[in-house]
PDB file of C-alpha atoms and ligand atoms in Angstrom:
ATOM      1  CA  UNK A   1     113.941 153.232  60.778  1.00 26.00           C
ATOM      2  CA  UNK A   2     112.816 155.811  58.225  1.00 29.00           C
ATOM      3  CA  UNK A   3     109.236 156.135  59.325  1.00 34.00           C
ATOM      4  CA  UNK A   4     107.579 159.467  58.740  1.00 37.00           C
ATOM      5  CA  UNK A   5     107.825 161.476  61.897  1.00 38.00           C
ATOM      6  CA  UNK A   6     106.806 160.930  65.476  1.00 39.00           C
ATOM      7  CA  UNK A   7     103.328 159.922  64.509  1.00 49.00           C
ATOM      8  CA  UNK A   8     104.183 156.640  62.874  1.00 41.00           C
ATOM      9  CA  UNK A   9     106.885 155.954  65.398  1.00 40.00           C
ATOM     10  CA  UNK A  10     104.062 155.975  67.900  1.00 43.00           C
ATOM     11  CA  UNK A  11     101.986 153.833  65.649  1.00 43.00           C
ATOM     12  CA  UNK A  12     104.633 151.162  65.528  1.00 41.00           C
ATOM     13  CA  UNK A  13     105.277 150.968  69.215  1.00 42.00           C
ATOM     14  CA  UNK A  14     101.826 151.650  70.537  1.00 44.00           C
ATOM     15  CA  UNK A  15      99.838 149.551  68.107  1.00 42.00           C
ATOM     16  CA  UNK A  16     100.743 146.386  69.951  1.00 43.00           C
ATOM     17  CA  UNK A  17      97.532 145.848  71.886  1.00 43.00           C
ATOM     18  CA  UNK A  18      98.507 142.377  72.995  1.00 44.00           C
ATOM     19  CA  UNK A  19     100.628 143.448  75.933  1.00 51.00           C
ATOM     20  CA  UNK A  20     100.005 142.201  79.448  1.00 72.00           C
ATOM     21  CA  UNK A  21      98.089 145.376  80.253  1.00 86.00           C
ATOM     22  CA  UNK A  22      94.868 146.222  78.509  1.00 92.00           C
ATOM     23  CA  UNK A  23      95.596 149.721  77.214  1.00 94.00           C
ATOM     24  CA  UNK A  24      92.377 151.534  77.983  1.00 96.00           C
ATOM     25  CA  UNK A  25      93.521 154.846  76.468  1.00 97.00           C
ATOM     26  CA  UNK A  26      93.674 153.279  73.005  1.00 96.00           C
ATOM     27  CA  UNK A  27      89.888 153.001  72.862  1.00 96.00           C
ATOM     28  CA  UNK A  28      88.839 155.750  75.296  1.00 97.00           C
ATOM     29  CA  UNK A  29      91.094 158.796  75.546  1.00 98.00           C
ATOM     30  CA  UNK A  30      88.585 160.450  77.891  1.00 98.00           C
ATOM     31  CA  UNK A  31      88.810 157.800  80.611  1.00 98.00           C
ATOM     32  CA  UNK A  32      90.193 159.492  83.743  1.00 98.00           C
ATOM     33  CA  UNK A  33      89.682 156.843  86.435  1.00 98.00           C
ATOM     34  CA  UNK A  34      89.819 153.053  86.366  1.00 98.00           C
ATOM     35  CA  UNK A  35      90.334 150.034  88.581  1.00 98.00           C
ATOM     36  CA  UNK A  36      92.959 147.417  87.837  1.00 97.00           C
ATOM     37  CA  UNK A  37      94.964 144.647  89.418  1.00 96.00           C
ATOM     38  CA  UNK A  38      98.703 144.528  90.028  1.00 96.00           C
ATOM     39  CA  UNK A  39     100.268 141.798  87.863  1.00 95.00           C
ATOM     40  CA  UNK A  40     103.961 142.666  88.286  1.00 94.00           C
ATOM     41  CA  UNK A  41     106.154 144.588  90.733  1.00 95.00           C
ATOM     42  CA  UNK A  42     109.703 145.856  90.154  1.00 94.00           C
ATOM     43  CA  UNK A  43     110.951 147.977  93.046  1.00 95.00           C
ATOM     44  CA  UNK A  44     108.691 151.040  93.160  1.00 96.00           C
ATOM     45  CA  UNK A  45     107.130 150.175  89.811  1.00 97.00           C
ATOM     46  CA  UNK A  46     103.960 148.210  89.134  1.00 97.00           C
ATOM     47  CA  UNK A  47     102.449 146.604  86.045  1.00 96.00           C
ATOM     48  CA  UNK A  48      98.648 146.337  85.908  1.00 97.00           C
ATOM     49  CA  UNK A  49      96.189 144.119  84.057  1.00 95.00           C
ATOM     50  CA  UNK A  50      94.614 147.291  82.633  1.00 96.00           C
ATOM     51  CA  UNK A  51      95.625 150.913  82.625  1.00 97.00           C
ATOM     52  CA  UNK A  52      94.482 154.327  81.446  1.00 98.00           C
ATOM     53  CA  UNK A  53      97.988 155.767  81.918  1.00 98.00           C
ATOM     54  CA  UNK A  54      99.715 156.605  78.647  1.00 98.00           C
ATOM     55  CA  UNK A  55     103.379 155.512  78.550  1.00 97.00           C
ATOM     56  CA  UNK A  56     105.903 157.723  76.757  1.00 96.00           C
ATOM     57  CA  UNK A  57     105.917 156.953  73.054  1.00 92.00           C
ATOM     58  CA  UNK A  58     105.332 158.389  69.619  1.00 88.00           C
ATOM     59  CA  UNK A  59     106.482 161.848  70.726  1.00 92.00           C
ATOM     60  CA  UNK A  60     103.806 162.011  73.434  1.00 96.00           C
ATOM     61  CA  UNK A  61     105.049 162.079  77.044  1.00 97.00           C
ATOM     62  CA  UNK A  62     103.635 159.850  79.788  1.00 98.00           C
ATOM     63  CA  UNK A  63     100.644 160.654  81.969  1.00 98.00           C
ATOM     64  CA  UNK A  64     100.990 161.522  85.617  1.00 98.00           C
ATOM     65  CA  UNK A  65      98.336 160.920  88.269  1.00 98.00           C
ATOM     66  CA  UNK A  66      97.718 158.597  91.200  1.00 98.00           C
ATOM     67  CA  UNK A  67      97.396 154.880  91.940  1.00 98.00           C
ATOM     68  CA  UNK A  68      95.744 154.152  95.296  1.00 96.00           C
ATOM     69  CA  UNK A  69      96.634 157.694  96.306  1.00 96.00           C
ATOM     70  CA  UNK A  70     100.344 157.300  95.470  1.00 98.00           C
ATOM     71  CA  UNK A  71     101.783 159.683  92.902  1.00 98.00           C
ATOM     72  CA  UNK A  72     102.583 158.128  89.517  1.00 98.00           C
ATOM     73  CA  UNK A  73     105.815 159.831  88.550  1.00 98.00           C
ATOM     74  CA  UNK A  74     106.688 158.021  85.314  1.00 98.00           C
ATOM     75  CA  UNK A  75     105.030 155.550  82.946  1.00 98.00           C
ATOM     76  CA  UNK A  76     107.082 153.514  80.488  1.00 96.00           C
ATOM     77  CA  UNK A  77     106.331 150.627  78.179  1.00 93.00           C
ATOM     78  CA  UNK A  78     109.099 148.042  78.268  1.00 91.00           C
ATOM     79  CA  UNK A  79     108.535 144.955  76.172  1.00 84.00           C
ATOM     80  CA  UNK A  80     105.012 143.817  76.899  1.00 81.00           C
ATOM     81  CA  UNK A  81     104.661 145.584  80.234  1.00 91.00           C
ATOM     82  CA  UNK A  82     103.547 149.127  81.110  1.00 96.00           C
ATOM     83  CA  UNK A  83     105.418 150.153  84.252  1.00 97.00           C
ATOM     84  CA  UNK A  84     103.983 152.785  86.580  1.00 98.00           C
ATOM     85  CA  UNK A  85     106.709 154.279  88.797  1.00 98.00           C
ATOM     86  CA  UNK A  86     105.259 155.260  92.176  1.00 98.00           C
ATOM     87  CA  UNK A  87     106.321 157.820  94.743  1.00 97.00           C
ATOM     88  CA  UNK A  88     106.064 155.293  97.577  1.00 95.00           C
ATOM     89  CA  UNK A  89     105.899 151.580  98.320  1.00 94.00           C
ATOM     90  CA  UNK A  90     104.327 149.551  95.532  1.00 95.00           C
ATOM     91  CA  UNK A  91     101.251 147.447  96.320  1.00 96.00           C
ATOM     92  CA  UNK A  92     101.706 143.668  96.062  1.00 96.00           C
ATOM     93  CA  UNK A  93     100.930 141.459  93.096  1.00 95.00           C
ATOM     94  CA  UNK A  94      97.214 140.688  93.115  1.00 95.00           C
ATOM     95  CA  UNK A  95      96.208 143.920  94.848  1.00 97.00           C
ATOM     96  CA  UNK A  96      93.349 145.899  93.350  1.00 98.00           C
ATOM     97  CA  UNK A  97      94.227 149.510  92.626  1.00 98.00           C
ATOM     98  CA  UNK A  98      92.292 152.617  91.717  1.00 98.00           C
ATOM     99  CA  UNK A  99      93.936 154.839  89.169  1.00 98.00           C
ATOM    100  CA  UNK A 100      93.319 158.447  88.323  1.00 98.00           C
ATOM    101  CA  UNK A 101      95.202 160.297  85.624  1.00 98.00           C
ATOM    102  CA  UNK A 102      96.053 163.990  85.887  1.00 98.00           C
ATOM    103  CA  UNK A 103      93.370 165.146  83.499  1.00 98.00           C
ATOM    104  CA  UNK A 104      94.569 168.717  82.983  1.00 98.00           C
ATOM    105  CA  UNK A 105      97.936 167.468  81.771  1.00 98.00           C
ATOM    106  CA  UNK A 106      96.464 164.668  79.650  1.00 98.00           C
ATOM    107  CA  UNK A 107      93.870 166.876  78.007  1.00 98.00           C
ATOM    108  CA  UNK A 108      96.532 169.464  77.179  1.00 98.00           C
ATOM    109  CA  UNK A 109      98.571 166.665  75.571  1.00 98.00           C
ATOM    110  CA  UNK A 110      95.535 165.463  73.618  1.00 98.00           C
ATOM    111  CA  UNK A 111      94.951 168.966  72.256  1.00 98.00           C
ATOM    112  CA  UNK A 112      98.627 169.263  71.373  1.00 98.00           C
ATOM    113  CA  UNK A 113      98.854 165.847  69.703  1.00 98.00           C
ATOM    114  CA  UNK A 114      95.796 166.535  67.570  1.00 98.00           C
ATOM    115  CA  UNK A 115      97.195 169.962  66.635  1.00 98.00           C
ATOM    116  CA  UNK A 116     100.334 168.243  65.342  1.00 97.00           C
ATOM    117  CA  UNK A 117      98.327 165.875  63.147  1.00 97.00           C
ATOM    118  CA  UNK A 118      96.427 168.858  61.749  1.00 98.00           C
ATOM    119  CA  UNK A 119      99.800 170.489  61.044  1.00 97.00           C
ATOM    120  CA  UNK A 120     100.963 167.300  59.267  1.00 95.00           C
ATOM    121  CA  UNK A 121      97.823 167.247  57.129  1.00 96.00           C
ATOM    122  CA  UNK A 122      97.991 170.933  56.248  1.00 97.00           C
ATOM    123  CA  UNK A 123     101.667 170.811  55.275  1.00 96.00           C
ATOM    124  CA  UNK A 124     101.144 167.706  53.184  1.00 94.00           C
ATOM    125  CA  UNK A 125      98.105 169.149  51.391  1.00 95.00           C
ATOM    126  CA  UNK A 126      99.630 172.579  50.799  1.00 96.00           C
ATOM    127  CA  UNK A 127     103.312 171.789  50.172  1.00 96.00           C
ATOM    128  CA  UNK A 128     103.593 167.998  49.872  1.00 94.00           C
ATOM    129  CA  UNK A 129     106.286 167.865  52.548  1.00 94.00           C
ATOM    130  CA  UNK A 130     106.736 164.966  54.975  1.00 89.00           C
ATOM    131  CA  UNK A 131     107.544 165.027  58.663  1.00 90.00           C
ATOM    132  CA  UNK A 132     111.049 164.073  59.773  1.00 88.00           C
ATOM    133  CA  UNK A 133     110.593 164.255  63.541  1.00 89.00           C
ATOM    134  CA  UNK A 134     108.907 165.967  66.424  1.00 92.00           C
ATOM    135  CA  UNK A 135     108.128 166.125  70.097  1.00 94.00           C
ATOM    136  CA  UNK A 136     105.466 167.596  72.364  1.00 97.00           C
ATOM    137  CA  UNK A 137     104.890 168.915  75.847  1.00 98.00           C
ATOM    138  CA  UNK A 138     101.498 169.991  77.202  1.00 98.00           C
ATOM    139  CA  UNK A 139     100.426 172.898  74.949  1.00 98.00           C
ATOM    140  CA  UNK A 140     103.739 173.269  73.123  1.00 98.00           C
ATOM    141  CA  UNK A 141     105.473 171.237  70.451  1.00 98.00           C
ATOM    142  CA  UNK A 142     108.012 171.146  67.679  1.00 97.00           C
ATOM    143  CA  UNK A 143     107.919 169.350  64.359  1.00 96.00           C
ATOM    144  CA  UNK A 144     110.503 169.024  61.623  1.00 95.00           C
ATOM    145  CA  UNK A 145     109.640 168.858  57.918  1.00 95.00           C
ATOM    146  CA  UNK A 146     111.557 168.231  54.704  1.00 94.00           C
ATOM    147  CA  UNK A 147     111.515 171.865  53.565  1.00 94.00           C
ATOM    148  CA  UNK A 148     114.561 173.382  51.882  1.00 91.00           C
ATOM    149  CA  UNK A 149     114.234 176.291  52.318  1.00 92.00           C
ATOM    150  CA  UNK A 150     111.025 177.281  54.087  1.00 93.00           C
ATOM    151  CA  UNK A 151     108.673 179.127  51.700  1.00 93.00           C
ATOM    152  CA  UNK A 152     108.445 182.930  52.003  1.00 93.00           C
ATOM    153  CA  UNK A 153     105.962 183.960  54.709  1.00 94.00           C
ATOM    154  CA  UNK A 154     105.644 180.378  55.873  1.00 96.00           C
ATOM    155  CA  UNK A 155     104.999 180.970  59.606  1.00 96.00           C
ATOM    156  CA  UNK A 156     101.901 183.183  59.330  1.00 97.00           C
ATOM    157  CA  UNK A 157     100.590 181.164  56.374  1.00 97.00           C
ATOM    158  CA  UNK A 158     100.773 177.781  58.106  1.00 97.00           C
ATOM    159  CA  UNK A 159      99.299 179.274  61.279  1.00 98.00           C
ATOM    160  CA  UNK A 160      96.279 180.549  59.310  1.00 98.00           C
ATOM    161  CA  UNK A 161      95.820 177.219  57.513  1.00 98.00           C
ATOM    162  CA  UNK A 162      96.015 175.162  60.706  1.00 98.00           C
ATOM    163  CA  UNK A 163      93.652 177.469  62.594  1.00 98.00           C
ATOM    164  CA  UNK A 164      91.119 177.298  59.755  1.00 98.00           C
ATOM    165  CA  UNK A 165      91.149 173.492  60.007  1.00 98.00           C
ATOM    166  CA  UNK A 166      90.816 173.626  63.801  1.00 98.00           C
ATOM    167  CA  UNK A 167      87.846 175.982  63.538  1.00 97.00           C
ATOM    168  CA  UNK A 168      86.253 173.679  60.941  1.00 98.00           C
ATOM    169  CA  UNK A 169      85.386 171.304  63.817  1.00 97.00           C
ATOM    170  CA  UNK A 170      86.543 168.160  62.035  1.00 98.00           C
ATOM    171  CA  UNK A 171      85.715 164.928  63.834  1.00 98.00           C
ATOM    172  CA  UNK A 172      88.519 162.613  64.925  1.00 98.00           C
ATOM    173  CA  UNK A 173      87.844 158.901  64.609  1.00 98.00           C
ATOM    174  CA  UNK A 174      89.968 156.092  66.018  1.00 97.00           C
ATOM    175  CA  UNK A 175      89.684 152.627  64.526  1.00 96.00           C
ATOM    176  CA  UNK A 176      91.593 149.360  64.321  1.00 95.00           C
ATOM    177  CA  UNK A 177      92.186 148.007  60.837  1.00 94.00           C
ATOM    178  CA  UNK A 178      93.401 144.566  59.808  1.00 94.00           C
ATOM    179  CA  UNK A 179      96.933 144.981  58.469  1.00 92.00           C
ATOM    180  CA  UNK A 180      95.931 144.103  54.895  1.00 92.00           C
ATOM    181  CA  UNK A 181      93.244 146.772  54.843  1.00 93.00           C
ATOM    182  CA  UNK A 182      95.586 149.411  56.244  1.00 92.00           C
ATOM    183  CA  UNK A 183      98.249 148.606  53.645  1.00 91.00           C
ATOM    184  CA  UNK A 184      95.679 149.087  50.866  1.00 91.00           C
ATOM    185  CA  UNK A 185      94.512 152.489  52.143  1.00 91.00           C
ATOM    186  CA  UNK A 186      95.908 155.242  49.906  1.00 86.00           C
ATOM    187  CA  UNK A 187      96.055 157.794  52.732  1.00 85.00           C
ATOM    188  CA  UNK A 188      97.932 155.425  55.002  1.00 88.00           C
ATOM    189  CA  UNK A 189     100.365 154.438  52.253  1.00 79.00           C
ATOM    190  CA  UNK A 190     101.520 158.068  52.213  1.00 76.00           C
ATOM    191  CA  UNK A 191     102.415 157.748  55.900  1.00 77.00           C
ATOM    192  CA  UNK A 192     104.469 154.608  55.195  1.00 77.00           C
ATOM    193  CA  UNK A 193     102.224 152.250  57.115  1.00 82.00           C
ATOM    194  CA  UNK A 194     103.957 149.411  55.235  1.00 82.00           C
ATOM    195  CA  UNK A 195     107.040 149.956  57.429  1.00 83.00           C
ATOM    196  CA  UNK A 196     105.170 148.850  60.557  1.00 85.00           C
ATOM    197  CA  UNK A 197     106.607 145.440  61.527  1.00 86.00           C
ATOM    198  CA  UNK A 198     104.726 142.475  60.110  1.00 86.00           C
ATOM    199  CA  UNK A 199     104.136 141.150  63.603  1.00 86.00           C
ATOM    200  CA  UNK A 200     101.605 143.975  64.030  1.00 85.00           C
ATOM    201  CA  UNK A 201      98.472 142.542  62.438  1.00 88.00           C
ATOM    202  CA  UNK A 202      96.032 145.182  63.667  1.00 91.00           C
ATOM    203  CA  UNK A 203      96.784 148.820  62.914  1.00 93.00           C
ATOM    204  CA  UNK A 204      95.337 151.614  65.035  1.00 95.00           C
ATOM    205  CA  UNK A 205      94.306 154.490  62.805  1.00 95.00           C
ATOM    206  CA  UNK A 206      93.645 158.077  63.876  1.00 96.00           C
ATOM    207  CA  UNK A 207      91.562 159.841  61.249  1.00 97.00           C
ATOM    208  CA  UNK A 208      90.975 163.592  61.317  1.00 98.00           C
ATOM    209  CA  UNK A 209      88.111 163.174  58.924  1.00 97.00           C
ATOM    210  CA  UNK A 210      88.819 164.773  55.563  1.00 96.00           C
ATOM    211  CA  UNK A 211      92.283 166.032  56.516  1.00 97.00           C
ATOM    212  CA  UNK A 212      94.804 163.540  57.893  1.00 95.00           C
ATOM    213  CA  UNK A 213      94.862 159.816  58.528  1.00 95.00           C
ATOM    214  CA  UNK A 214      97.759 158.052  60.257  1.00 93.00           C
ATOM    215  CA  UNK A 215      98.732 154.885  62.037  1.00 93.00           C
ATOM    216  CA  UNK A 216      99.130 156.213  65.553  1.00 93.00           C
ATOM    217  CA  UNK A 217      98.991 155.116  69.168  1.00 93.00           C
ATOM    218  CA  UNK A 218      98.476 158.487  70.830  1.00 96.00           C
ATOM    219  CA  UNK A 219      95.553 160.102  72.611  1.00 98.00           C
ATOM    220  CA  UNK A 220      93.523 162.700  70.733  1.00 98.00           C
ATOM    221  CA  UNK A 221      90.566 164.995  71.317  1.00 98.00           C
ATOM    222  CA  UNK A 222      87.256 164.122  69.647  1.00 98.00           C
ATOM    223  CA  UNK A 223      87.031 167.152  67.384  1.00 98.00           C
ATOM    224  CA  UNK A 224      89.495 169.761  66.107  1.00 98.00           C
ATOM    225  CA  UNK A 225      87.533 172.598  67.720  1.00 97.00           C
ATOM    226  CA  UNK A 226      88.515 171.155  71.107  1.00 98.00           C
ATOM    227  CA  UNK A 227      92.171 171.954  70.340  1.00 98.00           C
ATOM    228  CA  UNK A 228      91.554 175.698  70.312  1.00 98.00           C
ATOM    229  CA  UNK A 229      94.087 177.541  68.168  1.00 98.00           C
ATOM    230  CA  UNK A 230      97.803 177.400  67.507  1.00 98.00           C
ATOM    231  CA  UNK A 231     100.466 180.074  67.313  1.00 98.00           C
ATOM    232  CA  UNK A 232     103.654 179.438  65.408  1.00 98.00           C
ATOM    233  CA  UNK A 233     106.224 180.656  67.927  1.00 98.00           C
ATOM    234  CA  UNK A 234     109.382 180.000  65.896  1.00 97.00           C
ATOM    235  CA  UNK A 235     110.700 178.527  62.673  1.00 96.00           C
ATOM    236  CA  UNK A 236     114.324 177.492  62.328  1.00 94.00           C
ATOM    237  CA  UNK A 237     116.662 175.516  60.120  1.00 94.00           C
ATOM    238  CA  UNK A 238     118.056 172.302  61.501  1.00 92.00           C
ATOM    239  CA  UNK A 239     120.104 171.619  58.384  1.00 90.00           C
ATOM    240  CA  UNK A 240     119.543 170.854  54.721  1.00 90.00           C
ATOM    241  CA  UNK A 241     116.058 169.523  54.067  1.00 89.00           C
ATOM    242  CA  UNK A 242     115.103 169.793  57.715  1.00 92.00           C
ATOM    243  CA  UNK A 243     113.210 172.815  59.022  1.00 96.00           C
ATOM    244  CA  UNK A 244     111.751 173.062  62.504  1.00 97.00           C
ATOM    245  CA  UNK A 245     108.405 174.609  63.445  1.00 97.00           C
ATOM    246  CA  UNK A 246     107.650 175.405  67.074  1.00 98.00           C
ATOM    247  CA  UNK A 247     104.065 176.026  68.110  1.00 98.00           C
ATOM    248  CA  UNK A 248     101.952 176.809  71.132  1.00 98.00           C
ATOM    249  CA  UNK A 249      98.382 175.623  71.621  1.00 98.00           C
ATOM    250  CA  UNK A 250      96.122 178.351  72.990  1.00 97.00           C
ATOM    251  CA  UNK A 251      92.464 178.832  73.807  1.00 95.00           C
ATOM    252  CA  UNK A 252      90.385 180.428  71.062  1.00 91.00           C
ATOM    253  CA  UNK A 253      90.434 183.804  72.793  1.00 79.00           C
ATOM    254  CA  UNK A 254      93.637 183.140  74.754  1.00 61.00           C
ATOM    255  CA  UNK A 255      97.077 184.696  74.721  1.00 56.00           C
ATOM    256  CA  UNK A 256     100.349 182.915  73.975  1.00 52.00           C
ATOM    257  CA  UNK A 257     101.833 181.320  77.049  1.00 51.00           C
ATOM    258  CA  UNK A 258     105.569 181.887  77.107  1.00 46.00           C
TER     259      UNK A 258
HETATM  260 ZN1  LIG B   1     100.568 161.135  66.405  1.00 61.09          ZN
END
């Protein structure tokens, strides 16, 4: 599939709200604890009727945390089930469970994911280049763009532009649009929303107001100021028309980590 970057990849996979689990993180990224009921068991893995745990997708890695005190060591979406792999014996189908996500890790991922959307918006506005891929870890990430070659002085310039947008305290709004409305939105057309499978009739949209709007299933902070700042740690060529940017997310007065 030739979707633009990790962001829309996430949009495609994560937009499907009609899975067996109610995906609580899609409407409330700040939810840290929840109660749910076990609806499926597969070895050490459980599926729940509702979950705040984010499963790997769209370039964003899964949440860790605990279910009924047991460590959640991996979360994956397979078909219409979100599976929580546990470090211990799984509770039985029908059991009520209390979940708690590892908030430090999740919040770091939210800051990082939002930083990447700001980067997408800045690069599109300034150079008109599209994303070709990317991935993130808590507070570090890489993204590839269709540059060939990178402009002179690109690293410091893009760092300044992104940090100016972060400091501008732009609000981030999440909404669900009927497919027809999303397809007619000029900003979403640029991110190839039309390539989302027709079976997806409701498109989740993450809007960094005034900067970047994408179909996306990830978790984001509420305002760009919550990201902090970024440092461009490396730029490299990954071939013709594909240049990689590595960045670190840091506190406003913080130092680069690693
Ligand atoms: Zn995204």
